[in-house]
Amino acid sequence: MASSPGSIRVLFIYPNLMLQTMLPSSMTVLSAVLKSRGHSVDVFDTTFYATEEHSSNEYRVQRLQMRPFDTGAQRKLLRSVESMVQDLRSKIEAFQPHLIAVSALEDTFLLGAQLLDAVRDYAIPHLVGGIYPTFAPDLVISHPSVDMICIGEGEGALVDLCETLATGKDTSTISNLWVKKRAGEIRKNPIRPALNLDELPLPDYSLFPEQRMYFPMGGRLLRIGAVETHRGCPYRCTFCNSPGTYDLYGDAAAGNFFRLKSVESVHRELRYLIDEKKVEYIRFPADTFLAMPNAYFYDFAEMYKQVRLPFWCQTRPETLTQERVNILSEIGCADISIGIEHGNEDFRRDIVGRNYSNELLLDRVGNVRDASFKLRVNNIIGLPRETRRLTADTIAINRKIQSLVECANAFHFAPYRGTKLRDLALRLGYIKEDTVVEHNTKDTVLDMPQYPREHINGAIRTFNMYLRFPESYFPKIAVAEKFDKEGNRMFEALRQEFSERYYGGVSGANDLEHAASV
Ligand code: SF4
């Protein structure tokens, strides 16, 4: 394939979890930035390879945390995992990239590394970027098939790397990159300043095939576009690596990682998605959408009145003031996710790093009573030092608000690198230094004497039963928490009843019976 002088061909590898079809907006931005400089970009995406038995959403359906939807159409697109390496090699031979770049989270790095191993013989430079190398740089750079890693934001580093590759100059001095030089020698460059979000071009949706535009929401597959309004988060939750990124930039004097994109730029992107990409639903992926100042929020709301497409965002409970809820309703907000995380005030403050009372939480959630949008809530079970007794407090607070909630999730605690709670879990001996998180809908990686793995899994699979069934069902649900014969039979019977009562008789398209068994 011919290229103009100075043009570099970059192949992204996106080692995604199976059928996690939410489009990675960060990659559409990286692609747009590179193309705006005259480079060519292609992607190898593992989303539609059968890398696992069940997808995250299928696990959630099984645990009654998600309204069942028909996965048949998506499953028909799955290719066998055996063909994955050959498909990647064919893509490399057709595209002839000068650089292969992997975007990796902790739970996808292993797959990305396996793919890099399988194409090492092409002798193309390999770069790994994303959250995982940002917080586990030594581990990722030590992998034999990794030549460089990117720490923090990738846009500027990728452009500089491509331009340096195009001129044949030394690539080892580019800010944000760690580069392997000779055996044992790694050049660690400083972090560059956080970029100005208004300088980014429109995202490049042509990178992915059409089917990647769709995602299940409320039992339907919707054509969805994502718009970044801000990057970073000003809060300090201990299970999350956003505070780590904030500190990384602060410590490096590289600016405030928490930044807003101007309302004008947001509007420009929205118009593009609606007019050109024909989306029917907008997703605002900001970590904490309502962490925006009032002046920005009012401007945003005025602008969005012209757009009026249903949208989703995620925020913290205490940001749901009555005024903001009313305005969000007026402008067509359809879905909001919030993190309850834990129901015990002391535990939430001391372990989770969220210092607000249950009274405030209930007050804020109560504000959505007449809202236009559906509320989805997230909880975490199996946090360090947690016990089954403490989980009862999470169940109790969720029961108090369940009439206002469309969908309640209970995720396994995942000790991601770069979080304070990983350090605590290590100190307490619940995990090992080399423990790697798998995706947090599947199982816990913690080994806690006071809260055994099967008890955590039992609490998670019955969580929504505790929330929705009358209290008189609690003894039967307690039986369904157990993964023995009687418990599994009870779980199945209650799952059928739950589906009939609350999901109109649809019990889920896939038989994942006992998927949570340990
Ligand atoms: S969990 Fe949410 S609110 Fe807390 S630090 Fe992370 S992004 Fe911010």
Short mmCIF file of N, CA and C in Angstrom, two decimals, residues 4 10 61 100 166 172 190 203 209 266 379:
data_model
loop_
_atom_site.label_atom_id
_atom_site.label_comp_id
_atom_site.label_asym_id
_atom_site.label_seq_id
_atom_site.Cartn_x
_atom_site.Cartn_y
_atom_site.Cartn_z
N SER A 4 1.89 8.63 1.38
CA SER A 4 2.56 9.88 1.02
C SER A 4 3.82 10.00 1.86
N VAL A 10 -0.62 3.29 11.13
CA VAL A 10 -0.72 2.82 12.51
C VAL A 10 -1.86 1.81 12.60
N VAL A 61 -27.47 -10.08 32.88
CA VAL A 61 -28.85 -10.54 32.65
C VAL A 61 -29.14 -11.73 33.57
N ILE A 100 2.40 -0.72 15.57
CA ILE A 100 1.22 -1.39 16.13
C ILE A 100 1.02 -0.85 17.54
N ALA A 166 8.51 8.74 10.88
CA ALA A 166 8.52 9.14 9.46
C ALA A 166 9.86 9.72 9.04
N SER A 172 13.32 7.74 21.16
CA SER A 172 13.38 7.43 22.60
C SER A 172 13.24 8.64 23.51
N PRO A 190 9.46 12.34 30.55
CA PRO A 190 8.48 13.00 31.43
C PRO A 190 7.09 13.07 30.80
N PRO A 203 -14.25 13.12 16.32
CA PRO A 203 -13.84 11.71 16.41
C PRO A 203 -14.02 10.98 15.08
N PRO A 209 -16.53 -0.86 12.28
CA PRO A 209 -17.67 -1.22 11.43
C PRO A 209 -18.98 -0.75 12.06
N VAL A 266 -18.50 20.87 22.15
CA VAL A 266 -19.43 19.76 22.42
C VAL A 266 -20.58 19.81 21.42
N ASN A 379 -23.26 -0.65 42.59
CA ASN A 379 -22.78 -0.99 43.94
C ASN A 379 -21.58 -1.92 43.80
#
